Short mmCIF file of C-alpha atoms in Angstrom, two decimals:
data_model
loop_
_atom_site.label_atom_id
_atom_site.label_comp_id
_atom_site.label_asym_id
_atom_site.label_seq_id
_atom_site.Cartn_x
_atom_site.Cartn_y
_atom_site.Cartn_z
CA UNK T 8 26.21 34.38 34.30
CA UNK T 9 28.87 34.23 31.58
CA UNK T 10 27.73 33.79 28.04
CA UNK T 11 28.85 30.78 26.08
CA UNK T 12 31.61 31.42 23.53
CA UNK T 13 30.40 32.16 20.01
CA UNK T 14 32.05 29.00 18.65
CA UNK T 15 30.21 26.92 21.25
CA UNK T 16 26.87 28.44 20.28
CA UNK T 17 27.57 27.81 16.60
CA UNK T 18 28.52 24.20 17.37
CA UNK T 19 25.30 23.68 19.35
CA UNK T 20 23.26 25.17 16.49
CA UNK T 21 24.95 22.80 14.05
CA UNK T 22 24.20 19.81 16.27
CA UNK T 23 20.55 20.87 16.61
CA UNK T 24 20.36 21.21 12.82
CA UNK T 25 21.86 17.73 12.43
CA UNK T 26 19.34 16.41 14.94
CA UNK T 27 16.49 17.94 12.93
CA UNK T 28 17.96 16.51 9.73
CA UNK T 29 18.17 13.09 11.39
CA UNK T 30 14.50 13.36 12.35
CA UNK T 31 13.60 14.04 8.73
CA UNK T 32 15.73 11.15 7.50
CA UNK T 33 14.25 8.74 10.05
CA UNK T 34 10.77 9.85 9.00
CA UNK T 35 11.52 9.28 5.30
CA UNK T 36 13.28 5.99 6.03
CA UNK T 37 10.26 4.74 7.98
CA UNK T 38 7.77 5.81 5.31
CA UNK T 39 9.85 4.23 2.54
CA UNK T 40 10.18 1.01 4.55
CA UNK T 41 6.41 0.82 5.00
CA UNK T 42 5.82 1.51 1.30
CA UNK T 43 8.32 -1.18 0.31
CA UNK T 44 6.55 -3.70 2.55
CA UNK T 45 3.00 -2.71 1.58
CA UNK T 46 2.09 -0.82 -1.60
CA UNK T 47 5.21 -1.90 -3.47
CA UNK T 48 4.65 -5.52 -2.48
CA UNK T 49 2.09 -7.49 -4.57
CA UNK T 50 1.72 -10.03 -1.76
CA UNK T 51 0.41 -7.27 0.52
CA UNK T 52 -2.24 -6.25 -2.01
CA UNK T 53 -3.25 -9.84 -2.71
CA UNK T 54 -3.46 -10.74 0.99
CA UNK T 55 -5.72 -7.75 1.64
CA UNK T 56 -7.91 -8.78 -1.29
CA UNK T 57 -8.39 -12.21 0.28
CA UNK T 58 -9.04 -10.93 3.80
CA UNK T 59 -11.49 -8.23 2.67
CA UNK T 60 -13.68 -10.64 0.64
CA UNK T 61 -12.57 -8.81 -2.49
CA UNK T 62 -13.15 -11.73 -4.84
CA UNK T 63 -16.62 -12.47 -3.48
CA UNK T 64 -17.70 -8.84 -3.87
CA UNK T 65 -16.03 -8.59 -7.27
CA UNK T 66 -17.83 -11.75 -8.43
CA UNK T 67 -21.17 -10.21 -7.47
CA UNK T 68 -20.32 -6.94 -9.24
CA UNK T 69 -19.30 -8.70 -12.45
CA UNK T 70 -22.38 -10.94 -12.32
CA UNK T 71 -24.66 -7.89 -12.00
CA UNK T 72 -23.00 -6.22 -15.00
CA UNK T 73 -23.26 -9.41 -17.06
CA UNK T 74 -26.94 -9.78 -16.19
CA UNK T 75 -27.56 -6.24 -17.51
CA UNK T 76 -25.71 -7.21 -20.68
CA UNK T 77 -27.75 -10.39 -20.92
CA UNK T 78 -31.05 -8.50 -20.78
CA UNK T 79 -30.04 -6.59 -23.91
CA UNK T 80 -29.05 -9.85 -25.62
CA UNK T 81 -32.07 -11.91 -24.66
CA UNK T 82 -30.26 -14.15 -22.17
CA UNK T 83 -32.10 -15.23 -19.07
CA UNK T 84 -30.80 -14.07 -15.67
CA UNK T 85 -30.28 -17.69 -14.63
CA UNK T 86 -27.65 -17.99 -17.35
CA UNK T 87 -25.22 -15.91 -15.29
CA UNK T 88 -25.93 -17.41 -11.89
CA UNK T 89 -22.78 -19.09 -10.59
CA UNK T 90 -21.12 -18.32 -13.93
CA UNK T 91 -18.28 -16.15 -12.61
CA UNK T 92 -15.77 -18.43 -10.93
CA UNK T 93 -13.92 -17.08 -7.88
CA UNK T 94 -10.94 -19.29 -8.65
CA UNK T 95 -10.66 -17.80 -12.14
CA UNK T 96 -11.03 -14.31 -10.66
CA UNK T 97 -8.28 -15.04 -8.15
CA UNK T 98 -5.90 -16.49 -10.76
CA UNK T 99 -6.45 -13.68 -13.27
CA UNK T 100 -6.04 -11.02 -10.59
CA UNK T 101 -2.83 -12.62 -9.38
CA UNK T 102 -1.46 -12.66 -12.92
CA UNK T 103 -2.54 -9.03 -13.35
CA UNK T 104 -0.68 -7.97 -10.20
CA UNK T 105 2.44 -9.97 -11.12
CA UNK T 106 2.56 -8.42 -14.59
CA UNK T 107 2.05 -4.93 -13.23
CA UNK T 108 4.65 -5.15 -10.47
CA UNK T 109 7.20 -6.75 -12.76
CA UNK T 110 6.85 -3.89 -15.24
CA UNK T 111 5.19 -5.96 -17.98
CA UNK T 112 2.09 -3.78 -18.06
CA UNK T 113 -1.37 -4.16 -16.56
CA UNK T 114 -2.32 -7.22 -18.63
CA UNK T 115 -5.50 -9.16 -17.98
CA UNK T 116 -5.87 -12.33 -20.03
CA UNK T 117 -9.54 -13.02 -20.84
CA UNK T 118 -8.89 -16.21 -22.82
CA UNK T 119 -10.22 -18.53 -20.10
CA UNK T 120 -13.20 -16.26 -19.54
CA UNK T 121 -14.12 -16.27 -23.23
CA UNK T 122 -13.79 -20.04 -23.40
CA UNK T 123 -16.03 -20.48 -20.36
CA UNK T 124 -18.54 -17.99 -21.75
CA UNK T 125 -18.66 -19.74 -25.13
CA UNK T 126 -19.07 -23.11 -23.42
CA UNK T 127 -22.00 -21.78 -21.40
CA UNK T 128 -23.59 -20.34 -24.55
CA UNK T 129 -23.28 -23.70 -26.30
CA UNK T 130 -24.88 -25.37 -23.32
CA UNK T 131 -27.65 -22.75 -23.24
CA UNK T 132 -28.34 -23.20 -26.97
CA UNK T 133 -28.52 -26.96 -26.62
CA UNK T 134 -30.77 -26.91 -23.56
CA UNK T 135 -33.19 -24.43 -25.13
CA UNK T 136 -33.06 -26.05 -28.59
CA UNK T 137 -32.08 -22.79 -30.31
CA UNK T 138 -31.29 -23.28 -33.99
CA UNK T 139 -30.84 -19.86 -35.56
CA UNK T 140 -27.80 -18.28 -33.96
CA UNK T 141 -26.17 -15.19 -35.42
CA UNK T 142 -22.41 -15.70 -35.28
CA UNK T 143 -21.57 -11.98 -35.37
CA UNK T 144 -23.99 -11.19 -32.54
CA UNK T 145 -22.54 -14.02 -30.52
CA UNK T 146 -18.97 -12.76 -31.03
CA UNK T 147 -20.00 -9.25 -30.04
CA UNK T 148 -21.71 -10.56 -26.91
CA UNK T 149 -18.63 -12.53 -25.90
CA UNK T 150 -16.36 -9.53 -26.56
CA UNK T 151 -18.57 -7.19 -24.52
CA UNK T 152 -18.68 -9.68 -21.66
CA UNK T 153 -14.89 -10.04 -21.76
CA UNK T 154 -14.54 -6.24 -21.71
CA UNK T 155 -16.74 -6.06 -18.61
CA UNK T 156 -14.63 -8.75 -16.98
CA UNK T 157 -11.34 -7.04 -17.84
CA UNK T 158 -12.43 -3.55 -16.76
CA UNK T 159 -13.80 -4.92 -13.48
CA UNK T 160 -10.46 -6.47 -12.56
CA UNK T 161 -8.44 -3.35 -13.29
CA UNK T 162 -7.40 -1.17 -10.35
CA UNK T 163 -7.93 2.47 -11.47
CA UNK T 164 -5.06 3.98 -9.47
CA UNK T 165 -2.60 1.53 -11.02
CA UNK T 166 -3.31 2.71 -14.54
CA UNK T 167 -3.29 6.41 -13.59
CA UNK T 168 -0.06 6.29 -11.59
CA UNK T 169 1.71 3.54 -13.53
CA UNK T 170 4.81 5.47 -14.62
CA UNK T 171 5.40 7.15 -11.25
CA UNK T 172 4.54 4.02 -9.27
CA UNK T 173 6.95 1.69 -11.05
CA UNK T 174 9.73 4.30 -11.08
CA UNK T 175 9.41 4.79 -7.31
CA UNK T 176 9.21 1.01 -6.75
CA UNK T 177 12.42 0.34 -8.70
CA UNK T 178 14.26 3.17 -6.95
CA UNK T 179 13.07 2.31 -3.45
CA UNK T 180 15.85 -0.19 -2.51
CA UNK T 181 18.52 2.40 -3.37
CA UNK T 182 16.64 5.11 -1.50
CA UNK T 183 16.40 2.91 1.60
CA UNK T 184 20.12 2.13 1.57
CA UNK T 185 21.00 5.79 1.04
CA UNK T 186 18.78 7.00 3.87
CA UNK T 187 20.04 4.30 6.25
CA UNK T 188 23.69 5.18 5.51
CA UNK T 189 22.99 8.90 5.91
CA UNK T 190 21.22 8.31 9.24
CA UNK T 191 24.17 6.23 10.46
CA UNK T 192 26.69 8.89 9.41
CA UNK T 193 24.78 11.62 11.26
CA UNK T 194 24.60 9.48 14.41
CA UNK T 195 28.36 8.86 14.26
CA UNK T 196 29.02 12.60 13.79
CA UNK T 197 26.77 13.52 16.73
CA UNK T 198 28.53 11.03 19.01
CA UNK T 199 32.16 11.60 18.06
CA UNK T 200 32.00 15.33 17.34
CA UNK T 201 30.97 15.97 20.95
CA UNK T 202 33.64 15.90 23.63
CA UNK T 203 31.02 14.72 26.12
CA UNK T 204 29.31 11.67 24.62
CA UNK T 205 26.12 12.18 26.60
CA UNK T 206 25.44 15.29 24.52
CA UNK T 207 25.55 13.22 21.34
CA UNK T 208 23.07 10.82 22.92
CA UNK T 209 20.87 13.79 23.80
CA UNK T 210 20.73 15.02 20.20
CA UNK T 211 19.93 11.55 18.88
CA UNK T 212 17.20 11.34 21.53
CA UNK T 213 15.77 14.60 20.16
CA UNK T 214 15.76 13.09 16.67
CA UNK T 215 14.02 9.85 17.64
CA UNK T 216 11.44 11.78 19.66
CA UNK T 217 10.76 13.95 16.63
CA UNK T 218 10.42 10.86 14.43
CA UNK T 219 7.94 9.40 16.91
CA UNK T 220 5.77 12.53 16.79
CA UNK T 221 5.90 13.10 13.02
CA UNK T 222 5.15 9.47 12.22
CA UNK T 223 2.37 9.02 14.72
CA UNK T 224 0.25 12.13 14.18
CA UNK T 225 -1.17 11.51 10.69
CA UNK T 226 -2.09 7.78 10.95
CA UNK T 227 -3.49 8.31 14.46
CA UNK T 228 -5.68 11.16 13.19
CA UNK T 229 -6.87 9.15 10.17
CA UNK T 230 -7.82 6.14 12.25
CA UNK T 231 -9.45 8.06 15.12
CA UNK T 232 -11.41 10.40 12.83
CA UNK T 233 -12.47 7.61 10.46
CA UNK T 234 -11.50 9.66 7.41
CA UNK T 235 -10.36 6.55 5.56
CA UNK T 236 -13.84 5.02 5.60
CA UNK T 237 -15.38 8.21 4.16
CA UNK T 238 -13.90 7.64 0.72
CA UNK T 239 -16.38 7.32 -2.13
CA UNK T 240 -15.65 4.44 -4.51
CA UNK T 241 -18.13 2.91 -6.94
CA UNK T 242 -16.83 -0.62 -6.42
CA UNK T 243 -17.64 -2.17 -3.06
CA UNK T 244 -14.87 -4.73 -3.55
CA UNK T 245 -12.31 -2.02 -4.26
CA UNK T 246 -13.58 0.11 -1.37
CA UNK T 247 -13.27 -2.68 1.20
CA UNK T 248 -9.84 -3.64 -0.07
CA UNK T 249 -8.63 -0.03 -0.07
CA UNK T 250 -9.93 0.69 3.45
CA UNK T 251 -8.35 -2.45 4.85
CA UNK T 252 -5.04 -1.77 3.08
CA UNK T 253 -5.00 1.84 4.29
CA UNK T 254 -5.71 0.77 7.87
CA UNK T 255 -2.93 -1.83 7.66
CA UNK T 256 -0.49 0.82 6.44
CA UNK T 257 -1.51 3.20 9.23
CA UNK T 258 -1.02 0.45 11.83
CA UNK T 259 2.43 -0.33 10.41
CA UNK T 260 3.43 3.34 10.64
CA UNK T 261 2.11 3.53 14.20
CA UNK T 262 4.19 0.51 15.19
CA UNK T 263 7.32 2.18 13.82
CA UNK T 264 6.35 5.36 15.64
CA UNK T 265 6.00 3.35 18.86
CA UNK T 266 9.43 1.83 18.21
CA UNK T 267 10.98 5.30 18.02
CA UNK T 268 9.17 6.25 21.24
CA UNK T 269 10.76 3.29 23.03
CA UNK T 270 14.17 4.15 21.55
CA UNK T 271 13.88 7.78 22.62
CA UNK T 272 12.89 6.75 26.17
CA UNK T 273 15.86 4.39 26.31
CA UNK T 274 18.20 7.11 25.01
CA UNK T 275 16.82 9.55 27.58
CA UNK T 276 17.65 7.24 30.48
CA UNK T 277 21.04 6.53 28.92
CA UNK T 278 21.67 10.28 28.69
CA UNK T 279 20.71 10.80 32.34
CA UNK T 280 22.97 7.97 33.44
CA UNK T 281 25.93 9.26 31.42
CA UNK T 282 25.30 12.83 32.61
CA UNK T 283 25.28 11.76 36.25
CA UNK T 284 28.60 9.98 35.79
CA UNK T 285 30.13 13.11 34.25
CA UNK T 286 28.71 15.36 36.96
CA UNK T 287 29.85 13.20 39.86
#
């Protein structure tokens, strides 16, 4: 059997390399698309907070911390029952996310909380007929309570990764366009650089099959093994929200992986059909 000419072997190697490069680009394009639609989208975070009972759990956590503070200040436990308002939590969290994602910093306004707290103290003083009230102690109590409220609403990863997160978020639209253009250029090269078009289809089929495998392995492993639920977080509210968000991201990646599987199957049958026409 005669060996293929050296130039033909080099050309095939180049096409295989381009196919591998296309696989990598499709993988990165898919991951960036998922990130843009999930982690870099405040609506995604807020929706997962609502669906994971984040605000109910967070209300209970803040109430428990305030009760501990109240013990040290002589306030009865009943003082804090139904004190933390879910609507206020929801509004302040929404403002916190909007400020963070817009690049204005992770600001949490505790003005409404302090006003509500002071109003409850006034009501408590009146109901219990308390006359001697130390103004400095009261101010310290309100400030400590506001600090508990603010720290409870903060998302730790946001503050730790703030610079990198916002830089990646702002650059993501340009990255997506660049990767999409590069993927299109490689597909055009694979099709038009081959004399027989079915070979170009074959190399693109290789690339989409590789994208299907590389995208599907990690999220499938995480969901089947249950590794996501094994994370250790002090806040139940944050844990539930994180697990649900992570599962949603994994499902999104799996759907894209399935899409590439369907594309690769379609390209395979197209290749076979074109090959049979050439051979006949």
